[in-house]
Amino acid sequence: MSLFGQVGNVNVSLLQNKQEAALALAHVNFDFSLVKYQAPIEFRGLGASLSKQRREEAEDGSIHITARKLGALFESTLPVVSSLTQAYGRRVTEIAEMPSVNPKGTKGDGAFADLVGADGTTIWAAATSGQNVVAIHLLACMLARIWPRSEATSIWEELVEQRKAFLAQELDNASTFPTSILRASRVILSRDQLASWDAGARAWLRTADEAKKLQQTQLKLIIDNVSLSVSDQNNVYASVMKTWNNALIVINKLVEGQPQRIHDGGILLALSSWHLYPDMSVFEIEPHKVLQNDALVAQGGMISLGLQNNREGADDGVWWSLPLAHMRYYGEPIVSTRNTGVGTAKITFQQFLFVALGSVLSTWDVSEHNFEPALTVMTHLGDDFDILTNGKTQWKVRRQAKWLQALSSASQTFNSLPVGDREEHRRLITFGMRRCSNLLGESQKGLCPVFGLSNISLMLEHMVNMEDKINLLRQWAIHCSPKLDSAVIRFRSGGLYSNFHYTNLFPIQQSRPKRKRHAKGPQHSEIYHTWVDPEKVGQEGTILDPHILETPLETADGTFSRRIPGGDIEVPFRHTLLRNESEWCEDKSGNHITKTHELFFGDPSIIAIFRPKNEKKSPKYIRNYMEVSHILIMAGIGTISYSTLASALLDVILQNKKLDEYFDCLDNLQHANTLYTHLPQAQVNLQVASRALNKWYWATSFEERNDKSDGLDLASCLSCIASFETGYLDLDPGKLQEAFAVSHENSIYVASPMLADPCENILPYPVRRIIGNIGEPGFAVLTAPQNIKIRPLGFDKWNFIAHRPFNGHLEDNFTATSLHLVMTGYKQGLNTGNHGSKDHEATFIEAIISVYDRGDWVADLDVMKAYRQWNDSIIRTDARCGHSEAERQNASIFPSLTCIDTWVELLDPPSGYSLVQARGNRLARLAAATIATEKGYQFRIIPAIACWSCIFEIHRSNRRSASPPSQGSDIDPSVPGGPPSPGTYNNDQDILSSELSHDGDDSHQGDSSDSSSLDLSDEEMPVRSLSPSRPLSLHISPNLTLIC
């Protein structure tokens, strides 16, 4: 028990006045915030699952102090909710014991191993800080669920301020001095402490959401169908305290098995934040039960909820509006309204593809209730497009359009799901259709469906045969159009300078003679007639017929021509439509009779349907594209093919400059898809969909890089991750060139070279995700110091250096090596343009990778700086070099290698050739290569699978030279002991590259007196292929360190 608990209340009569009492109590030299309680038994599984670093922080660090101080402030205002606390403890323990969301750090996580795993620090801090402090963590989860970080921190700041003011007023009115109130009123909590408290809750929410994904999805589908306010009060303190207390009381009763009827959104917000799932009776048209079978809710604990949504935006869910006075340093309170709807969700990138798919469909004129035909068209189009573009080198010049395959795959996934399992994906697609029209830029507005391909002029242009074009219009009229019994098709039989021909749209029922005696009644056959204007026979055609439209045709791009001006033509009418082919209709003067027809569908300059003019309802404009369902029908009966549509799409993508923005956005979608495909379980903030995908810094960087190589550069990847993680953060990749990792909520995104063996090929995916965080609020960008430290060696270390001769056995003598991430303490907020705000949305944090050997510090590493230089030091051998397996594995072929078995021996290396014995130990190899680079050593990194005979042959050929050959000289392969014979290597793809010099940067040469430091002034040598026609040219220094 704390000292203050023993002191009790101090009677004011014992002191002269309140000021003296306050002064006396202030002299009691005891920090109550350092007191630690035993955690309830239900939480102990969580505590056991925490890493050592997180547990120490929760029990003795700053987060524990924050928990104790918050408990002192609010403990007297909270109800006793023992049942809820116990249930929540069992829930967090259940989640913490799931390896899928709470993995343990391994050597594969490198220096980040201590940070791997679910961040339950704030929960454990609350559990070890007193009875009611867990309830304060529950409030943190509620606020983090609905409010962004800076707004939630501002709410906490205002709560603390108003609570302290309330306690101070109590003291002024009190006749006695309750010490609990006195100590609470003197609590000081910085904004940084409150931000860290909020950050811990956010990290836990992400972890718990993933662990209880099925239950969360079901609960969210229900919440998104309501529109309930969390609170109707405008005062922050009053609104939060009422909502918080009500949620604690109601859910405590639910856990105990008491049914509850819900009338406000606060209870639903709490349920989704605390991951408890009572059964629900949902009333809409008729009641139906949603059974969740949560063992932590006693039988009878059921919620009755009426679905109502009178608010604009059918997917807002519960919402909360508050005036926030602590958001900025200066100004009036900012009224902010937030909700838990679809638009604020955290989803996987595969789910985000469904939102992008919905954005595409927003221009396809399909209903939210019947878009499945559009997905079928997308699937087939993607398949045929992939076949069409496969292997076309000219296609790769501008763009590859792999986005179509991603959207096609998403469409196929949706259509293959059972109808009952489609609801979540359906909501994402319809959200994209309604709310994300800007995701693909402004240029898509007005675009004809199916990427502009439904425009009939464009479709007809890609059909070669006129008979096929006529058949397309006839089949479209049969299946997709109202009755057009008297309509005709006008077409040009040749080019634009040929005469127009006419044919009836539907076949004519024509009588024919009886052929059999037993046949009864007239015989009919269905025939089509084709004719030309008799007055034009023999005349040269014109580009536009004299009887063409009275209103000129628009010259707009066909992909955007959803409507074209209507117009009339005079169609020569003949008796053939009624009787026989040879007679034309003439008036009494012998002139040919014509009938006025109006354009109905098609391209009037090539082929179109015209129907008899309706004087009363003649349209000024007509629609000039096929509906998606019509395309599906036409493709189904074989009138058009998806290969034809794919060919048309290829032309549109390559040639239509007006759609560059649209296709740039889709290309950027694929860039992000490529990145996130290799970031398992990573989530994205759906708010990123409110901005066009070509308006981010990373998008421009990806486009520029795509012109040079297929790889994605690290800085652009980190910038892209920042955007998708937060939904709004737009960081210039140019400012991230020195970054090696970023951390946000429950994820650390690390540059792949930090976690890989130096010889491992990490391209084209330079980022890896680790479940965990570095304990900093907001979006943290990790950078290394400009100058790192390496342990200096004194003369007292001579007895630790053996430098034994190599005995031919490859070993790992660095098993006690470990890497650790250490913060230097330097932080710098990144300017994101949000002037006046109290919080930085992104922060640069300086950190180093420290090497330890049996607990002793060896050196600090700047891995990325070294990585950019050591590529030329990697020896690569080909499996087809011609040596036997025994020869490939025979490292004892080297007669004069000296072993390096300790870090002291590496820091004080021997002369001549040496071998770092770290076989299979990626951490030690990584550290050795980085130190060797920093010290300026001449070194080579040998892969795990390498041909030692090839390596030795190069070594021997150079040792036999009296002096190192000059740059560009060749070694004659016929010289005994030289490189392998010509027959050893199959072709130029059999590469043994051993580029043997650095770029001469003085900053990496280290101490010039070092025996293994070489003159690096020689020009860097290129990768060379070993082949009969090109002998190998190498330059090997007398001092060389091989890292095994």
Short mmCIF file of C-alpha atoms in Angstrom, two decimals, residues 77-417:
data_model
loop_
_atom_site.label_atom_id
_atom_site.label_comp_id
_atom_site.label_asym_id
_atom_site.label_seq_id
_atom_site.Cartn_x
_atom_site.Cartn_y
_atom_site.Cartn_z
CA THR A 77 -15.14 8.88 -11.34
CA LEU A 78 -15.35 5.31 -12.63
CA PRO A 79 -17.81 2.57 -11.74
CA VAL A 80 -16.64 -0.80 -10.47
CA VAL A 81 -16.77 -3.18 -13.44
CA SER A 82 -15.07 -6.32 -12.19
CA SER A 83 -16.79 -8.67 -14.63
CA LEU A 84 -15.80 -6.55 -17.61
CA THR A 85 -12.20 -6.26 -16.40
CA GLN A 86 -11.92 -10.03 -15.97
CA ALA A 87 -13.45 -10.72 -19.39
CA TYR A 88 -11.16 -8.22 -21.05
CA GLY A 89 -8.14 -9.75 -19.34
CA ARG A 90 -9.02 -13.18 -20.68
CA ARG A 91 -9.58 -11.71 -24.15
CA VAL A 92 -6.22 -9.95 -24.35
CA THR A 93 -4.46 -13.04 -23.02
CA GLU A 94 -6.20 -15.15 -25.68
CA ILE A 95 -5.03 -12.77 -28.40
CA ALA A 96 -1.51 -12.46 -27.01
CA GLU A 97 -1.10 -16.23 -27.13
CA MET A 98 -1.80 -16.36 -30.89
CA PRO A 99 1.53 -16.66 -32.77
CA SER A 100 -0.04 -15.33 -35.98
CA VAL A 101 -0.50 -11.86 -34.46
CA ASN A 102 2.08 -12.03 -31.68
CA PRO A 103 5.18 -13.73 -33.09
CA LYS A 104 8.43 -13.99 -31.21
CA GLY A 105 11.55 -12.27 -32.48
CA THR A 106 14.13 -14.50 -34.16
CA LYS A 107 17.59 -14.03 -35.64
CA GLY A 108 15.86 -13.50 -38.96
CA ASP A 109 14.53 -10.23 -37.56
CA GLY A 110 18.06 -8.97 -37.01
CA ALA A 111 18.40 -5.89 -34.85
CA PHE A 112 14.61 -5.59 -34.66
CA ALA A 113 14.09 -8.91 -32.84
CA ASP A 114 13.54 -7.13 -29.49
CA LEU A 115 10.67 -5.12 -31.03
CA VAL A 116 8.80 -8.01 -32.66
CA GLY A 117 5.35 -8.94 -31.40
CA ALA A 118 2.06 -7.43 -30.33
CA ASP A 119 2.40 -4.21 -28.37
CA GLY A 120 0.43 -4.81 -25.17
CA THR A 121 2.58 -2.40 -23.18
CA THR A 122 -0.22 -0.03 -22.21
CA ILE A 123 -2.51 -2.90 -21.18
CA TRP A 124 0.12 -4.40 -18.89
CA ALA A 125 0.97 -0.96 -17.53
CA ALA A 126 -2.70 -0.44 -16.71
CA ALA A 127 -3.07 -3.90 -15.18
CA THR A 128 -0.11 -3.25 -12.85
CA SER A 129 -1.20 0.26 -11.86
CA GLY A 130 -4.38 -0.26 -9.88
CA GLN A 131 -7.92 -1.58 -9.95
CA ASN A 132 -9.62 0.89 -12.28
CA VAL A 133 -6.73 1.79 -14.57
CA VAL A 134 -7.69 -0.94 -17.06
CA ALA A 135 -10.86 1.07 -17.66
CA ILE A 136 -8.69 4.03 -18.68
CA HIS A 137 -7.01 1.84 -21.27
CA LEU A 138 -10.49 0.90 -22.51
CA LEU A 139 -11.25 4.60 -23.04
CA ALA A 140 -8.00 4.94 -24.97
CA CYS A 141 -9.19 2.16 -27.28
CA MET A 142 -12.56 3.87 -27.81
CA LEU A 143 -10.94 7.19 -28.70
CA ALA A 144 -8.33 5.55 -30.93
CA ARG A 145 -11.05 3.64 -32.79
CA ILE A 146 -12.91 6.73 -33.99
CA TRP A 147 -10.52 9.71 -33.67
CA PRO A 148 -7.25 10.25 -35.58
CA ARG A 149 -4.09 10.41 -33.49
CA SER A 150 -3.75 14.18 -33.12
CA GLU A 151 -7.44 14.61 -32.30
CA ALA A 152 -7.45 11.79 -29.74
CA THR A 153 -4.38 13.27 -28.06
CA SER A 154 -6.12 16.64 -27.94
CA ILE A 155 -9.13 15.04 -26.29
CA TRP A 156 -6.88 13.44 -23.68
CA GLU A 157 -5.18 16.77 -23.02
CA GLU A 158 -8.52 18.48 -22.49
CA LEU A 159 -9.78 15.67 -20.26
CA VAL A 160 -6.71 15.95 -18.04
CA GLU A 161 -6.95 19.75 -17.89
CA GLN A 162 -10.65 19.83 -17.02
CA ARG A 163 -10.34 16.96 -14.54
CA LYS A 164 -7.54 18.76 -12.68
CA ALA A 165 -9.62 21.96 -12.66
CA PHE A 166 -12.56 20.03 -11.21
CA LEU A 167 -10.36 18.50 -8.49
CA ALA A 168 -8.90 21.90 -7.65
CA GLN A 169 -12.42 23.25 -7.19
CA GLU A 170 -13.24 20.32 -4.90
CA LEU A 171 -10.22 21.15 -2.77
CA ASP A 172 -11.33 24.76 -2.47
CA ASN A 173 -14.75 23.66 -1.22
CA ALA A 174 -13.57 20.83 1.02
CA SER A 175 -13.36 21.07 4.80
CA THR A 176 -10.87 18.22 4.91
CA PHE A 177 -7.97 17.36 2.64
CA PRO A 178 -8.39 13.95 0.93
CA THR A 179 -4.83 13.12 -0.04
CA SER A 180 -5.99 11.21 -3.13
CA ILE A 181 -7.56 14.40 -4.49
CA LEU A 182 -4.55 16.48 -3.54
CA ARG A 183 -2.06 14.23 -5.29
CA ALA A 184 -4.30 13.89 -8.36
CA SER A 185 -4.66 17.66 -8.66
CA ARG A 186 -0.87 17.98 -8.77
CA VAL A 187 -0.42 15.44 -11.60
CA ILE A 188 1.56 16.66 -14.60
CA LEU A 189 1.12 14.83 -17.88
CA SER A 190 2.81 16.10 -21.03
CA ARG A 191 1.25 15.88 -24.47
CA ASP A 192 4.01 13.46 -25.47
CA GLN A 193 3.04 11.12 -22.62
CA LEU A 194 -0.61 11.23 -23.67
CA ALA A 195 0.36 10.64 -27.30
CA SER A 196 2.32 7.54 -26.28
CA TRP A 197 -0.66 6.29 -24.27
CA ASP A 198 -2.86 6.72 -27.34
CA ALA A 199 -0.27 5.08 -29.61
CA GLY A 200 -0.21 1.95 -27.47
CA ALA A 201 -3.98 1.59 -27.80
CA ARG A 202 -3.81 2.03 -31.58
CA ALA A 203 -1.15 -0.64 -31.92
CA TRP A 204 -3.22 -3.05 -29.85
CA LEU A 205 -6.39 -2.37 -31.87
CA ARG A 206 -4.62 -3.33 -35.10
CA THR A 207 -3.38 -6.56 -33.51
CA ALA A 208 -6.70 -7.50 -31.94
CA ASP A 209 -8.65 -6.69 -35.10
CA GLU A 210 -6.47 -9.12 -37.03
CA ALA A 211 -6.79 -11.79 -34.33
CA LYS A 212 -10.60 -11.52 -34.21
CA LYS A 213 -11.07 -10.75 -37.87
CA LEU A 214 -14.19 -12.89 -38.41
CA GLN A 215 -16.05 -11.48 -35.40
CA GLN A 216 -14.96 -7.91 -36.15
CA THR A 217 -16.16 -8.19 -39.73
CA GLN A 218 -19.58 -9.43 -38.65
CA LEU A 219 -19.92 -6.72 -36.02
CA LYS A 220 -18.79 -4.03 -38.45
CA LEU A 221 -21.33 -5.08 -41.06
CA ILE A 222 -24.03 -4.41 -38.48
CA ILE A 223 -22.56 -1.15 -37.18
CA ASP A 224 -22.13 0.22 -40.69
CA ASN A 225 -25.87 -0.16 -41.27
CA VAL A 226 -26.81 2.21 -38.48
CA SER A 227 -26.39 5.92 -38.02
CA LEU A 228 -26.16 6.54 -34.30
CA SER A 229 -24.53 9.44 -32.55
CA VAL A 230 -22.12 8.57 -29.76
CA SER A 231 -23.11 11.65 -27.79
CA ASP A 232 -25.27 14.72 -28.21
CA GLN A 233 -23.21 16.88 -25.84
CA ASN A 234 -20.87 19.58 -27.16
CA ASN A 235 -18.57 19.77 -24.15
CA VAL A 236 -15.59 17.44 -24.55
CA TYR A 237 -15.27 16.48 -20.89
CA ALA A 238 -18.99 15.92 -20.34
CA SER A 239 -19.42 14.02 -23.60
CA VAL A 240 -16.48 11.68 -23.08
CA MET A 241 -17.15 11.00 -19.40
CA LYS A 242 -20.81 10.18 -19.98
CA THR A 243 -20.08 7.94 -22.98
CA TRP A 244 -17.23 6.20 -21.17
CA ASN A 245 -19.14 5.49 -17.95
CA ASN A 246 -22.26 4.35 -19.79
CA ALA A 247 -20.24 1.93 -21.94
CA LEU A 248 -18.50 0.47 -18.89
CA ILE A 249 -21.78 -0.12 -17.04
CA VAL A 250 -23.75 -1.53 -19.98
CA ILE A 251 -21.07 -3.91 -21.23
CA ASN A 252 -20.30 -5.06 -17.69
CA LYS A 253 -23.98 -6.08 -17.44
CA LEU A 254 -23.81 -7.82 -20.81
CA VAL A 255 -20.80 -9.84 -19.70
CA GLU A 256 -22.74 -10.85 -16.58
CA GLY A 257 -25.59 -12.11 -18.76
CA GLN A 258 -28.06 -9.22 -18.56
CA PRO A 259 -29.72 -8.28 -21.89
CA GLN A 260 -29.47 -4.64 -22.98
CA ARG A 261 -31.28 -2.48 -25.50
CA ILE A 262 -29.01 -0.05 -27.36
CA HIS A 263 -30.09 3.49 -28.22
CA ASP A 264 -26.77 5.27 -28.75
CA GLY A 265 -23.60 4.61 -30.69
CA GLY A 266 -21.26 4.65 -27.71
CA ILE A 267 -22.01 1.04 -26.78
CA LEU A 268 -21.35 -0.17 -30.31
CA LEU A 269 -18.14 1.86 -30.42
CA ALA A 270 -17.02 0.23 -27.15
CA LEU A 271 -17.85 -3.30 -28.34
CA SER A 272 -15.79 -2.87 -31.51
CA SER A 273 -12.92 -1.37 -29.46
CA TRP A 274 -12.86 -3.96 -26.66
CA HIS A 275 -13.35 -7.05 -28.85
CA LEU A 276 -16.24 -8.53 -26.92
CA TYR A 277 -19.04 -10.08 -28.95
CA PRO A 278 -22.44 -10.60 -27.31
CA ASP A 279 -25.28 -12.11 -29.33
CA MET A 280 -27.47 -9.51 -31.02
CA SER A 281 -31.13 -9.22 -31.90
CA VAL A 282 -31.29 -6.84 -34.83
CA PHE A 283 -34.59 -5.22 -35.77
CA GLU A 284 -35.09 -3.92 -39.29
CA ILE A 285 -38.16 -5.03 -41.23
CA GLU A 286 -38.33 -8.04 -38.96
CA PRO A 287 -36.08 -9.13 -36.11
CA HIS A 288 -33.29 -11.63 -36.63
CA LYS A 289 -30.65 -12.95 -34.31
CA VAL A 290 -26.92 -12.68 -34.87
CA LEU A 291 -25.24 -15.37 -32.79
CA GLN A 292 -21.57 -14.71 -32.02
CA ASN A 293 -21.17 -17.34 -29.28
CA ASP A 294 -18.54 -15.44 -27.32
CA ALA A 295 -17.60 -17.59 -24.32
CA LEU A 296 -16.67 -14.46 -22.36
CA VAL A 297 -20.28 -13.23 -22.39
CA ALA A 298 -22.55 -15.09 -19.99
CA GLN A 299 -25.72 -16.68 -21.32
CA GLY A 300 -28.49 -14.12 -21.65
CA GLY A 301 -26.16 -11.24 -22.46
CA MET A 302 -27.84 -10.11 -25.67
CA ILE A 303 -28.09 -6.72 -27.36
CA SER A 304 -31.32 -5.52 -28.94
CA LEU A 305 -30.60 -3.06 -31.71
CA GLY A 306 -32.84 -1.34 -34.23
CA LEU A 307 -31.23 -0.61 -37.58
CA GLN A 308 -31.87 2.98 -38.54
CA ASN A 309 -30.02 5.18 -40.97
CA ASN A 310 -31.50 8.59 -41.54
CA ARG A 311 -28.16 10.27 -42.07
CA GLU A 312 -26.68 10.98 -45.48
CA GLY A 313 -24.06 8.37 -46.27
CA ALA A 314 -25.35 4.87 -45.77
CA ASP A 315 -22.07 3.48 -44.47
CA ASP A 316 -21.06 6.01 -41.80
CA GLY A 317 -21.80 3.75 -38.84
CA VAL A 318 -21.65 5.50 -35.45
CA TRP A 319 -20.42 9.08 -35.36
CA TRP A 320 -19.14 11.58 -32.83
CA SER A 321 -18.81 15.35 -33.09
CA LEU A 322 -16.77 17.46 -30.65
CA PRO A 323 -15.20 20.94 -30.51
CA LEU A 324 -11.45 20.39 -30.01
CA ALA A 325 -9.67 23.28 -28.32
CA HIS A 326 -6.22 21.66 -28.02
CA MET A 327 -5.53 20.81 -31.65
CA ARG A 328 -3.59 23.97 -32.42
CA TYR A 329 -1.47 26.45 -30.51
CA TYR A 330 -3.74 29.32 -31.45
CA GLY A 331 -7.29 29.73 -32.66
CA GLU A 332 -10.88 28.83 -31.90
CA PRO A 333 -11.83 25.22 -31.11
CA ILE A 334 -12.05 23.07 -34.22
CA VAL A 335 -15.34 21.21 -34.53
CA SER A 336 -14.52 17.74 -35.78
CA THR A 337 -16.91 14.93 -36.70
CA ARG A 338 -15.65 11.37 -37.08
CA ASN A 339 -17.34 8.06 -37.76
CA THR A 340 -16.54 4.35 -37.82
CA GLY A 341 -17.87 3.72 -41.32
CA VAL A 342 -16.30 1.99 -44.28
CA GLY A 343 -14.32 5.07 -45.26
CA THR A 344 -12.26 4.93 -42.06
CA ALA A 345 -11.56 1.21 -42.12
CA LYS A 346 -8.17 -0.48 -42.09
CA ILE A 347 -8.14 -3.16 -44.77
CA THR A 348 -5.65 -5.33 -46.59
CA PHE A 349 -4.37 -4.25 -49.97
CA GLN A 350 -6.20 -7.14 -51.59
CA GLN A 351 -9.39 -5.65 -50.17
CA PHE A 352 -8.31 -2.22 -51.40
CA LEU A 353 -8.27 -3.66 -54.92
CA PHE A 354 -12.03 -4.14 -54.59
CA VAL A 355 -12.37 -0.45 -53.75
CA ALA A 356 -10.29 0.41 -56.83
CA LEU A 357 -12.46 -1.96 -58.83
CA GLY A 358 -15.49 -0.04 -57.65
CA SER A 359 -13.86 3.23 -58.71
CA VAL A 360 -13.36 1.78 -62.20
CA LEU A 361 -16.97 0.60 -62.32
CA SER A 362 -18.21 4.06 -61.34
CA THR A 363 -17.96 5.04 -65.03
CA TRP A 364 -19.49 1.81 -66.34
CA ASP A 365 -23.14 2.75 -65.74
CA VAL A 366 -23.83 -0.30 -63.61
CA SER A 367 -26.08 -0.51 -60.58
CA GLU A 368 -24.74 -1.07 -57.06
CA HIS A 369 -27.16 -3.98 -56.89
CA ASN A 370 -26.22 -5.61 -60.18
CA PHE A 371 -22.57 -5.13 -61.08
CA GLU A 372 -21.72 -8.82 -61.42
CA PRO A 373 -21.97 -8.74 -65.28
CA ALA A 374 -19.34 -5.99 -65.28
CA LEU A 375 -17.02 -8.20 -63.22
CA THR A 376 -17.49 -11.01 -65.73
CA VAL A 377 -16.51 -8.67 -68.57
CA MET A 378 -13.48 -7.50 -66.54
CA THR A 379 -12.36 -11.09 -65.93
CA HIS A 380 -12.51 -12.12 -69.60
CA LEU A 381 -10.96 -8.88 -70.78
CA GLY A 382 -8.04 -9.32 -68.40
CA ASP A 383 -7.40 -12.87 -69.59
CA ASP A 384 -7.41 -11.95 -73.30
CA PHE A 385 -5.40 -8.80 -72.73
CA ASP A 386 -2.72 -10.78 -70.96
CA ILE A 387 -2.51 -13.19 -73.90
CA LEU A 388 -2.42 -10.33 -76.40
CA THR A 389 0.41 -8.40 -74.72
CA ASN A 390 2.54 -11.33 -73.61
CA GLY A 391 5.99 -11.07 -75.20
CA LYS A 392 5.38 -7.85 -77.09
CA THR A 393 8.55 -5.83 -76.61
CA GLN A 394 7.07 -2.69 -78.13
CA TRP A 395 4.33 -2.89 -75.54
CA LYS A 396 6.83 -2.42 -72.71
CA VAL A 397 8.03 0.90 -74.02
CA ARG A 398 5.26 2.93 -72.42
CA ARG A 399 3.40 0.91 -69.82
CA GLN A 400 2.74 -2.70 -68.95
CA ALA A 401 -0.83 -2.37 -67.59
CA LYS A 402 -0.46 -5.18 -65.11
CA TRP A 403 -3.20 -3.45 -63.16
CA LEU A 404 -5.74 -5.07 -65.48
CA GLN A 405 -4.68 -8.52 -64.32
CA ALA A 406 -5.04 -7.42 -60.68
CA LEU A 407 -8.55 -6.06 -61.28
CA SER A 408 -9.45 -9.12 -63.34
CA SER A 409 -8.28 -11.37 -60.52
CA ALA A 410 -10.34 -9.41 -57.98
CA SER A 411 -13.40 -9.70 -60.23
CA GLN A 412 -12.93 -13.42 -60.58
CA THR A 413 -12.51 -13.78 -56.81
CA PHE A 414 -15.80 -12.00 -56.18
CA ASN A 415 -17.79 -13.98 -58.71
CA SER A 416 -16.36 -17.26 -57.44
CA LEU A 417 -17.47 -16.62 -53.84
#
